[in-house]
Amino acid sequence: MKPRTRNLLIGLSAILWPFFVLMLYYVSHKPFSPELAASLALAFWRILLGAILVASAGAIGQRIAPFEDLPRLVRLSLQSALGLGAYALFILIVGATIGLNVWLLALLPIVVGVALRRSLIKWVRQVSALRDLWRESDGMGRAVAVLCALLLLNALIVALAPPLKFDSLVSHLALPLVYLDAGRIQYLSTQVMSGMPQNAEMLFTWAIAMGGLPAATVLGWWIGVLAVVGLLGYFSQKLNVPSAWAAAAALLAGFSLVMLTAWGYTDWLALLFGFGVLVLLDRWRRKLDFLSLVLAGVFTGLAVGTKYTSGVLGIAALVTLIWHIWKRKIPWRAGILDMLKFSGAALGIAAPWLIKNLLTTGNPFYPFFFSAGAMTPLRLAVYQSVPPYGNWLDFIFLPLRATYMGVEAGDGYMVALGPLLLGFGLFAWLGHERRGPEQQAALENAAVLALSGLLVWAAANRISGNLIQTRYYFTIFPAFTGLAAFGYWGLSRVTLPQVRLNRFFNTLILLVLVFNLLEVSAFTWKSGAPQAAAGLKTSEDYLADNLGWYQRAMQAVRKLPEGSRVLMLYEPRSLYCAPTCASDEILDRWKRDLNTYENSQSILNTWRQKGYTHVLVYTAGVDFMRTAKDPHHPPSNLTALDAFLGQLAPPLTFSNGYALYPLQ
């Protein structure tokens, strides 16, 4: 045999034999089960889906607003935000007219990506700025980056598991399921929340159609990442890289702020749009250009189209605009015209949701303010008349009380903010003599936006205690984050003899992030989300472990004979029994029917005529109402409910939590 041939055979054998042995080994020693492989593939698909929509949205934004003068990470964030807003309005308009077609939804980002491929490539190239930011970061910055990444990784794992959180089960994910089942976006008289602005729900509708419920929560996670990345880019330019990492740390230091990226809520989309307003008002202050002013209005309108309470951003942005007009000494006629341009753009972008409500209910702001559609005066009284939360301290010391009293799912503020936003933000005024003119102007922009928004927040609580909730005001949190960034920047320049304060504050940041990582990780693993996301635990077991008897009741509802319809009392969460059940969204169904019909027999006959075959009562909720002394649920109403239920056939009970009664 020739040496050349011999060497070739040896070389081929050296390659093929180990490969053959490897294949042979794993035929009988499978590293993972088919179920695990399928679950991991599905998780990858859901992550990819979110990336596809975000990237194609970025192509739309890049074509509309290149923003060459802004940092790449800011462009990356704002361009995607603009495109996501365009997608949301497109899905609303098409879904309400032509209808929801799965193939149309699937082709949407593909067609956009192909048609705008050059813009898509430009947008994708901006991602490399993250690598440059890493290179420019010192050891402290990289440590913060790793901790923030771990926090967001935990949130991603939770997002890949079936959704659990209250508002997602009530509306944010429940409404998209109803729309997809009906094949169109429509007003639902049985679901009050269908009258709310729903830009986020439109995006969730697309994601659910393409990848199921967790695809929507993963898309929400991508939106949170976009917001954090944009803030990093903005403050690294306005201040420096360490201050940018301090800003990111301040935002992600709270348990709620991290986990809200995973729960299928709308708040991070509102925050992303609020970031756009912060940046573009600052850009308009520098350039006095039409594009910045109008797009600031567009982002404001998109925020209002995400949730009504984002109207705080419109008020705060107008105040900030007036501030810049005064500082730049713009003539009053031109200033008024600028305010009209901003307001017109905001109103025009929010208008589709208002028009939808006007056409379907007669109230553009349904379900608030006055009776219309399914909202009777009685229902309005139940829904809106919430006494102010707390006392005068909640007006004067709002930031402090929101920080130390805010607990996830607790009373009042209901959000765990973390200590750094307030801890650093209070010192934003430091370092005045060292700030350049551009830095001073950027600080004023953030400060006016934040303080005017804070004043609206405090005043809103005096109108209704429901408006004290922190997450209603996420649109102004980019401005709060800006104050924290400037506060860190100023504090890091304070010197004391033989004391390195900069090292002290860096240690404080790391300590807070580590504490939050421990809390977030404990929540993630205790819930069983990693096992559920990987397919090592079934979705039913995961839901039962976390939702308790609620999930058992949902399983029973889904096993009812075909054609069954279930009316829910004192239970607003309908996601896992749709479309069989009709939820008690604002906990007023029994009160409403008791006041509408003459007696219990009339109520029963009416329910039967509407096609309901069963009633599911959240008995634990009823028991809570007995002790809560809620004026909208007096003891006489609950006693009447007991008497009514006593006339029905014996129920199927789920501990002391739920009871499922037949109506036929």
PDB file of C-alpha atoms in Angstrom, residues 174-396:
ATOM      1  CA  ALA A 174     -57.031  35.890  28.487  1.00  0.00           C
ATOM      2  CA  LEU A 175     -58.235  38.518  26.002  1.00  0.00           C
ATOM      3  CA  PRO A 176     -55.848  37.437  23.209  1.00  0.00           C
ATOM      4  CA  LEU A 177     -57.102  33.863  23.615  1.00  0.00           C
ATOM      5  CA  VAL A 178     -60.705  35.035  23.247  1.00  0.00           C
ATOM      6  CA  TYR A 179     -59.809  37.096  20.172  1.00  0.00           C
ATOM      7  CA  LEU A 180     -58.026  34.179  18.535  1.00  0.00           C
ATOM      8  CA  ASP A 181     -60.930  31.871  19.321  1.00  0.00           C
ATOM      9  CA  ALA A 182     -63.398  34.380  17.813  1.00  0.00           C
ATOM     10  CA  GLY A 183     -61.112  35.143  14.870  1.00  0.00           C
ATOM     11  CA  ARG A 184     -61.255  38.914  15.363  1.00  0.00           C
ATOM     12  CA  ILE A 185     -60.637  41.818  17.722  1.00  0.00           C
ATOM     13  CA  GLN A 186     -63.997  42.840  19.134  1.00  0.00           C
ATOM     14  CA  TYR A 187     -65.829  44.419  22.033  1.00  0.00           C
ATOM     15  CA  LEU A 188     -66.844  41.812  24.605  1.00  0.00           C
ATOM     16  CA  SER A 189     -69.801  42.818  26.741  1.00  0.00           C
ATOM     17  CA  THR A 190     -68.965  40.073  29.241  1.00  0.00           C
ATOM     18  CA  GLN A 191     -65.368  41.261  29.695  1.00  0.00           C
ATOM     19  CA  VAL A 192     -64.905  44.815  30.916  1.00  0.00           C
ATOM     20  CA  MET A 193     -61.177  44.766  30.195  1.00  0.00           C
ATOM     21  CA  SER A 194     -61.852  44.454  26.450  1.00  0.00           C
ATOM     22  CA  GLY A 195     -62.472  48.210  26.562  1.00  0.00           C
ATOM     23  CA  MET A 196     -59.004  48.974  27.880  1.00  0.00           C
ATOM     24  CA  PRO A 197     -56.213  50.102  25.498  1.00  0.00           C
ATOM     25  CA  GLN A 198     -54.403  46.932  24.440  1.00  0.00           C
ATOM     26  CA  ASN A 199     -51.236  47.593  22.451  1.00  0.00           C
ATOM     27  CA  ALA A 200     -49.404  44.952  24.493  1.00  0.00           C
ATOM     28  CA  GLU A 201     -52.287  42.482  24.160  1.00  0.00           C
ATOM     29  CA  MET A 202     -52.141  42.883  20.365  1.00  0.00           C
ATOM     30  CA  LEU A 203     -48.489  41.815  20.403  1.00  0.00           C
ATOM     31  CA  PHE A 204     -49.346  38.971  22.784  1.00  0.00           C
ATOM     32  CA  THR A 205     -52.081  37.867  20.354  1.00  0.00           C
ATOM     33  CA  TRP A 206     -49.467  37.469  17.619  1.00  0.00           C
ATOM     34  CA  ALA A 207     -47.111  35.581  19.923  1.00  0.00           C
ATOM     35  CA  ILE A 208     -49.797  33.210  21.246  1.00  0.00           C
ATOM     36  CA  ALA A 209     -50.919  32.408  17.707  1.00  0.00           C
ATOM     37  CA  MET A 210     -47.338  31.508  16.793  1.00  0.00           C
ATOM     38  CA  GLY A 211     -46.117  29.741  19.925  1.00  0.00           C
ATOM     39  CA  GLY A 212     -48.741  29.394  22.653  1.00  0.00           C
ATOM     40  CA  LEU A 213     -49.108  31.268  25.931  1.00  0.00           C
ATOM     41  CA  PRO A 214     -45.422  31.234  26.998  1.00  0.00           C
ATOM     42  CA  ALA A 215     -44.497  32.825  23.657  1.00  0.00           C
ATOM     43  CA  ALA A 216     -46.363  35.933  24.839  1.00  0.00           C
ATOM     44  CA  THR A 217     -44.569  36.078  28.176  1.00  0.00           C
ATOM     45  CA  VAL A 218     -41.213  35.571  26.417  1.00  0.00           C
ATOM     46  CA  LEU A 219     -42.057  38.466  24.073  1.00  0.00           C
ATOM     47  CA  GLY A 220     -42.731  40.565  27.170  1.00  0.00           C
ATOM     48  CA  TRP A 221     -39.281  39.570  28.421  1.00  0.00           C
ATOM     49  CA  TRP A 222     -37.677  40.752  25.168  1.00  0.00           C
ATOM     50  CA  ILE A 223     -39.443  44.104  25.586  1.00  0.00           C
ATOM     51  CA  GLY A 224     -37.923  44.464  29.057  1.00  0.00           C
ATOM     52  CA  VAL A 225     -34.464  43.674  27.683  1.00  0.00           C
ATOM     53  CA  LEU A 226     -34.909  46.352  24.997  1.00  0.00           C
ATOM     54  CA  ALA A 227     -35.725  48.956  27.646  1.00  0.00           C
ATOM     55  CA  VAL A 228     -32.695  48.085  29.800  1.00  0.00           C
ATOM     56  CA  VAL A 229     -30.371  48.097  26.781  1.00  0.00           C
ATOM     57  CA  GLY A 230     -31.654  51.495  25.660  1.00  0.00           C
ATOM     58  CA  LEU A 231     -31.129  53.009  29.104  1.00  0.00           C
ATOM     59  CA  LEU A 232     -27.578  51.653  29.162  1.00  0.00           C
ATOM     60  CA  GLY A 233     -26.810  53.302  25.842  1.00  0.00           C
ATOM     61  CA  TYR A 234     -28.366  56.621  26.797  1.00  0.00           C
ATOM     62  CA  PHE A 235     -26.660  57.116  30.137  1.00  0.00           C
ATOM     63  CA  SER A 236     -23.297  55.797  28.982  1.00  0.00           C
ATOM     64  CA  GLN A 237     -23.285  58.710  26.534  1.00  0.00           C
ATOM     65  CA  LYS A 238     -24.791  61.353  28.817  1.00  0.00           C
ATOM     66  CA  LEU A 239     -22.582  60.461  31.803  1.00  0.00           C
ATOM     67  CA  ASN A 240     -20.188  57.521  31.605  1.00  0.00           C
ATOM     68  CA  VAL A 241     -20.233  53.723  31.472  1.00  0.00           C
ATOM     69  CA  PRO A 242     -20.134  53.150  35.282  1.00  0.00           C
ATOM     70  CA  SER A 243     -23.120  55.483  35.745  1.00  0.00           C
ATOM     71  CA  ALA A 244     -25.001  53.619  33.018  1.00  0.00           C
ATOM     72  CA  TRP A 245     -24.477  50.316  34.851  1.00  0.00           C
ATOM     73  CA  ALA A 246     -25.591  52.005  38.080  1.00  0.00           C
ATOM     74  CA  ALA A 247     -28.794  53.072  36.294  1.00  0.00           C
ATOM     75  CA  ALA A 248     -29.448  49.512  35.090  1.00  0.00           C
ATOM     76  CA  ALA A 249     -28.767  48.206  38.594  1.00  0.00           C
ATOM     77  CA  ALA A 250     -31.175  50.733  40.117  1.00  0.00           C
ATOM     78  CA  LEU A 251     -33.942  49.597  37.781  1.00  0.00           C
ATOM     79  CA  LEU A 252     -33.334  45.865  38.279  1.00  0.00           C
ATOM     80  CA  ALA A 253     -32.740  46.047  42.035  1.00  0.00           C
ATOM     81  CA  GLY A 254     -36.426  45.452  42.767  1.00  0.00           C
ATOM     82  CA  PHE A 255     -38.005  41.991  42.716  1.00  0.00           C
ATOM     83  CA  SER A 256     -41.155  43.185  40.959  1.00  0.00           C
ATOM     84  CA  LEU A 257     -39.338  45.086  38.222  1.00  0.00           C
ATOM     85  CA  VAL A 258     -37.364  41.976  37.282  1.00  0.00           C
ATOM     86  CA  MET A 259     -40.241  39.510  37.444  1.00  0.00           C
ATOM     87  CA  LEU A 260     -42.692  41.753  35.587  1.00  0.00           C
ATOM     88  CA  THR A 261     -40.616  41.046  32.481  1.00  0.00           C
ATOM     89  CA  ALA A 262     -41.729  37.403  32.802  1.00  0.00           C
ATOM     90  CA  TRP A 263     -45.378  37.583  33.829  1.00  0.00           C
ATOM     91  CA  GLY A 264     -47.094  38.679  30.632  1.00  0.00           C
ATOM     92  CA  TYR A 265     -47.922  42.130  31.989  1.00  0.00           C
ATOM     93  CA  THR A 266     -48.010  45.343  29.962  1.00  0.00           C
ATOM     94  CA  ASP A 267     -45.887  47.552  32.199  1.00  0.00           C
ATOM     95  CA  TRP A 268     -42.489  47.132  30.563  1.00  0.00           C
ATOM     96  CA  LEU A 269     -43.924  48.058  27.160  1.00  0.00           C
ATOM     97  CA  ALA A 270     -45.275  51.252  28.733  1.00  0.00           C
ATOM     98  CA  LEU A 271     -41.839  51.848  30.302  1.00  0.00           C
ATOM     99  CA  LEU A 272     -40.165  51.343  26.902  1.00  0.00           C
ATOM    100  CA  PHE A 273     -42.429  53.958  25.325  1.00  0.00           C
ATOM    101  CA  GLY A 274     -41.723  56.265  28.265  1.00  0.00           C
ATOM    102  CA  PHE A 275     -38.003  55.860  27.542  1.00  0.00           C
ATOM    103  CA  GLY A 276     -38.672  57.025  23.996  1.00  0.00           C
ATOM    104  CA  VAL A 277     -40.317  60.197  25.306  1.00  0.00           C
ATOM    105  CA  LEU A 278     -37.398  60.892  27.677  1.00  0.00           C
ATOM    106  CA  VAL A 279     -34.837  60.593  24.872  1.00  0.00           C
ATOM    107  CA  LEU A 280     -36.788  62.440  22.201  1.00  0.00           C
ATOM    108  CA  LEU A 281     -37.700  65.415  24.375  1.00  0.00           C
ATOM    109  CA  ASP A 282     -33.993  65.762  25.146  1.00  0.00           C
ATOM    110  CA  ARG A 283     -33.167  65.451  21.439  1.00  0.00           C
ATOM    111  CA  TRP A 284     -35.791  68.045  20.526  1.00  0.00           C
ATOM    112  CA  ARG A 285     -34.351  70.381  23.161  1.00  0.00           C
ATOM    113  CA  ARG A 286     -30.994  70.138  21.328  1.00  0.00           C
ATOM    114  CA  LYS A 287     -32.173  70.181  17.705  1.00  0.00           C
ATOM    115  CA  LEU A 288     -35.666  71.776  17.804  1.00  0.00           C
ATOM    116  CA  ASP A 289     -36.568  69.424  14.951  1.00  0.00           C
ATOM    117  CA  PHE A 290     -40.001  68.296  13.824  1.00  0.00           C
ATOM    118  CA  LEU A 291     -39.188  64.550  13.873  1.00  0.00           C
ATOM    119  CA  SER A 292     -38.151  64.464  17.551  1.00  0.00           C
ATOM    120  CA  LEU A 293     -41.208  66.425  18.639  1.00  0.00           C
ATOM    121  CA  VAL A 294     -43.697  64.341  16.691  1.00  0.00           C
ATOM    122  CA  LEU A 295     -42.123  61.021  17.659  1.00  0.00           C
ATOM    123  CA  ALA A 296     -42.162  62.070  21.318  1.00  0.00           C
ATOM    124  CA  GLY A 297     -45.905  62.522  20.821  1.00  0.00           C
ATOM    125  CA  VAL A 298     -46.128  59.169  19.024  1.00  0.00           C
ATOM    126  CA  PHE A 299     -44.464  57.346  21.915  1.00  0.00           C
ATOM    127  CA  THR A 300     -46.787  59.127  24.344  1.00  0.00           C
ATOM    128  CA  GLY A 301     -49.788  57.978  22.308  1.00  0.00           C
ATOM    129  CA  LEU A 302     -48.438  54.420  22.184  1.00  0.00           C
ATOM    130  CA  ALA A 303     -48.020  54.463  25.963  1.00  0.00           C
ATOM    131  CA  VAL A 304     -51.612  55.635  26.453  1.00  0.00           C
ATOM    132  CA  GLY A 305     -52.642  52.940  23.977  1.00  0.00           C
ATOM    133  CA  THR A 306     -50.983  50.436  26.281  1.00  0.00           C
ATOM    134  CA  LYS A 307     -52.818  51.482  29.448  1.00  0.00           C
ATOM    135  CA  TYR A 308     -54.962  54.457  30.391  1.00  0.00           C
ATOM    136  CA  THR A 309     -52.822  55.397  33.378  1.00  0.00           C
ATOM    137  CA  SER A 310     -49.989  56.223  30.979  1.00  0.00           C
ATOM    138  CA  GLY A 311     -51.830  59.501  30.613  1.00  0.00           C
ATOM    139  CA  VAL A 312     -49.460  60.587  33.388  1.00  0.00           C
ATOM    140  CA  LEU A 313     -46.743  60.554  30.732  1.00  0.00           C
ATOM    141  CA  GLY A 314     -48.741  62.927  28.528  1.00  0.00           C
ATOM    142  CA  ILE A 315     -49.119  65.431  31.366  1.00  0.00           C
ATOM    143  CA  ALA A 316     -45.485  65.141  32.470  1.00  0.00           C
ATOM    144  CA  ALA A 317     -44.210  65.381  28.888  1.00  0.00           C
ATOM    145  CA  LEU A 318     -46.227  68.546  28.251  1.00  0.00           C
ATOM    146  CA  VAL A 319     -44.822  70.116  31.417  1.00  0.00           C
ATOM    147  CA  THR A 320     -41.308  69.151  30.295  1.00  0.00           C
ATOM    148  CA  LEU A 321     -41.944  70.553  26.833  1.00  0.00           C
ATOM    149  CA  ILE A 322     -43.062  73.859  28.352  1.00  0.00           C
ATOM    150  CA  TRP A 323     -39.894  73.863  30.452  1.00  0.00           C
ATOM    151  CA  HIS A 324     -37.716  73.493  27.348  1.00  0.00           C
ATOM    152  CA  ILE A 325     -39.693  76.139  25.482  1.00  0.00           C
ATOM    153  CA  TRP A 326     -39.081  78.537  28.361  1.00  0.00           C
ATOM    154  CA  LYS A 327     -35.401  77.627  28.712  1.00  0.00           C
ATOM    155  CA  ARG A 328     -34.749  77.976  24.967  1.00  0.00           C
ATOM    156  CA  LYS A 329     -36.681  81.282  24.916  1.00  0.00           C
ATOM    157  CA  ILE A 330     -38.880  80.131  22.051  1.00  0.00           C
ATOM    158  CA  PRO A 331     -41.528  82.736  21.073  1.00  0.00           C
ATOM    159  CA  TRP A 332     -44.887  81.938  22.621  1.00  0.00           C
ATOM    160  CA  ARG A 333     -46.692  81.474  19.292  1.00  0.00           C
ATOM    161  CA  ALA A 334     -44.095  78.972  18.120  1.00  0.00           C
ATOM    162  CA  GLY A 335     -44.165  77.327  21.545  1.00  0.00           C
ATOM    163  CA  ILE A 336     -47.928  76.835  21.411  1.00  0.00           C
ATOM    164  CA  LEU A 337     -47.590  75.385  17.923  1.00  0.00           C
ATOM    165  CA  ASP A 338     -44.958  72.952  19.199  1.00  0.00           C
ATOM    166  CA  MET A 339     -47.265  71.829  21.998  1.00  0.00           C
ATOM    167  CA  LEU A 340     -50.071  71.310  19.489  1.00  0.00           C
ATOM    168  CA  LYS A 341     -47.815  69.197  17.272  1.00  0.00           C
ATOM    169  CA  PHE A 342     -46.829  67.028  20.212  1.00  0.00           C
ATOM    170  CA  SER A 343     -50.394  66.707  21.503  1.00  0.00           C
ATOM    171  CA  GLY A 344     -51.802  66.020  18.048  1.00  0.00           C
ATOM    172  CA  ALA A 345     -49.342  63.201  17.433  1.00  0.00           C
ATOM    173  CA  ALA A 346     -50.090  61.674  20.841  1.00  0.00           C
ATOM    174  CA  LEU A 347     -53.856  61.885  20.386  1.00  0.00           C
ATOM    175  CA  GLY A 348     -53.692  60.571  16.832  1.00  0.00           C
ATOM    176  CA  ILE A 349     -51.749  57.454  17.844  1.00  0.00           C
ATOM    177  CA  ALA A 350     -53.984  56.747  20.850  1.00  0.00           C
ATOM    178  CA  ALA A 351     -57.136  57.450  18.826  1.00  0.00           C
ATOM    179  CA  PRO A 352     -57.723  53.942  17.374  1.00  0.00           C
ATOM    180  CA  TRP A 353     -58.471  52.607  20.853  1.00  0.00           C
ATOM    181  CA  LEU A 354     -60.719  55.545  21.703  1.00  0.00           C
ATOM    182  CA  ILE A 355     -62.574  55.246  18.391  1.00  0.00           C
ATOM    183  CA  LYS A 356     -63.052  51.500  18.917  1.00  0.00           C
ATOM    184  CA  ASN A 357     -64.676  52.163  22.281  1.00  0.00           C
ATOM    185  CA  LEU A 358     -66.761  55.038  20.943  1.00  0.00           C
ATOM    186  CA  LEU A 359     -68.166  52.912  18.119  1.00  0.00           C
ATOM    187  CA  THR A 360     -68.890  49.869  20.293  1.00  0.00           C
ATOM    188  CA  THR A 361     -70.036  51.447  23.567  1.00  0.00           C
ATOM    189  CA  GLY A 362     -70.515  55.176  23.025  1.00  0.00           C
ATOM    190  CA  ASN A 363     -67.788  55.953  25.584  1.00  0.00           C
ATOM    191  CA  PRO A 364     -64.268  56.535  24.199  1.00  0.00           C
ATOM    192  CA  PHE A 365     -62.805  55.946  27.671  1.00  0.00           C
ATOM    193  CA  TYR A 366     -64.836  52.820  28.411  1.00  0.00           C
ATOM    194  CA  PRO A 367     -65.183  51.395  31.045  1.00  0.00           C
ATOM    195  CA  PHE A 368     -64.577  54.597  33.038  1.00  0.00           C
ATOM    196  CA  PHE A 369     -66.244  57.898  33.907  1.00  0.00           C
ATOM    197  CA  PHE A 370     -69.843  57.339  32.762  1.00  0.00           C
ATOM    198  CA  SER A 371     -72.304  54.564  32.077  1.00  0.00           C
ATOM    199  CA  ALA A 372     -72.033  52.958  28.648  1.00  0.00           C
ATOM    200  CA  GLY A 373     -71.989  49.517  27.110  1.00  0.00           C
ATOM    201  CA  ALA A 374     -72.076  46.882  29.828  1.00  0.00           C
ATOM    202  CA  MET A 375     -71.071  49.401  32.497  1.00  0.00           C
ATOM    203  CA  THR A 376     -74.197  50.401  34.406  1.00  0.00           C
ATOM    204  CA  PRO A 377     -74.164  53.059  37.149  1.00  0.00           C
ATOM    205  CA  LEU A 378     -74.091  50.240  39.705  1.00  0.00           C
ATOM    206  CA  ARG A 379     -71.034  48.670  38.091  1.00  0.00           C
ATOM    207  CA  LEU A 380     -69.274  52.025  37.865  1.00  0.00           C
ATOM    208  CA  ALA A 381     -69.806  52.535  41.584  1.00  0.00           C
ATOM    209  CA  VAL A 382     -68.230  49.153  42.327  1.00  0.00           C
ATOM    210  CA  TYR A 383     -65.330  49.680  39.942  1.00  0.00           C
ATOM    211  CA  GLN A 384     -64.367  53.301  40.549  1.00  0.00           C
ATOM    212  CA  SER A 385     -65.295  54.322  44.071  1.00  0.00           C
ATOM    213  CA  VAL A 386     -62.147  53.249  45.911  1.00  0.00           C
ATOM    214  CA  PRO A 387     -61.222  55.545  48.833  1.00  0.00           C
ATOM    215  CA  PRO A 388     -57.739  57.146  48.791  1.00  0.00           C
ATOM    216  CA  TYR A 389     -55.006  54.861  50.035  1.00  0.00           C
ATOM    217  CA  GLY A 390     -53.223  55.689  53.277  1.00  0.00           C
ATOM    218  CA  ASN A 391     -53.150  59.301  54.461  1.00  0.00           C
ATOM    219  CA  TRP A 392     -51.438  62.629  53.827  1.00  0.00           C
ATOM    220  CA  LEU A 393     -48.055  60.922  54.231  1.00  0.00           C
ATOM    221  CA  ASP A 394     -48.701  59.114  50.944  1.00  0.00           C
ATOM    222  CA  PHE A 395     -48.880  62.491  49.234  1.00  0.00           C
ATOM    223  CA  ILE A 396     -45.850  64.185  50.744  1.00  0.00           C
TER     224      ILE A 396
END
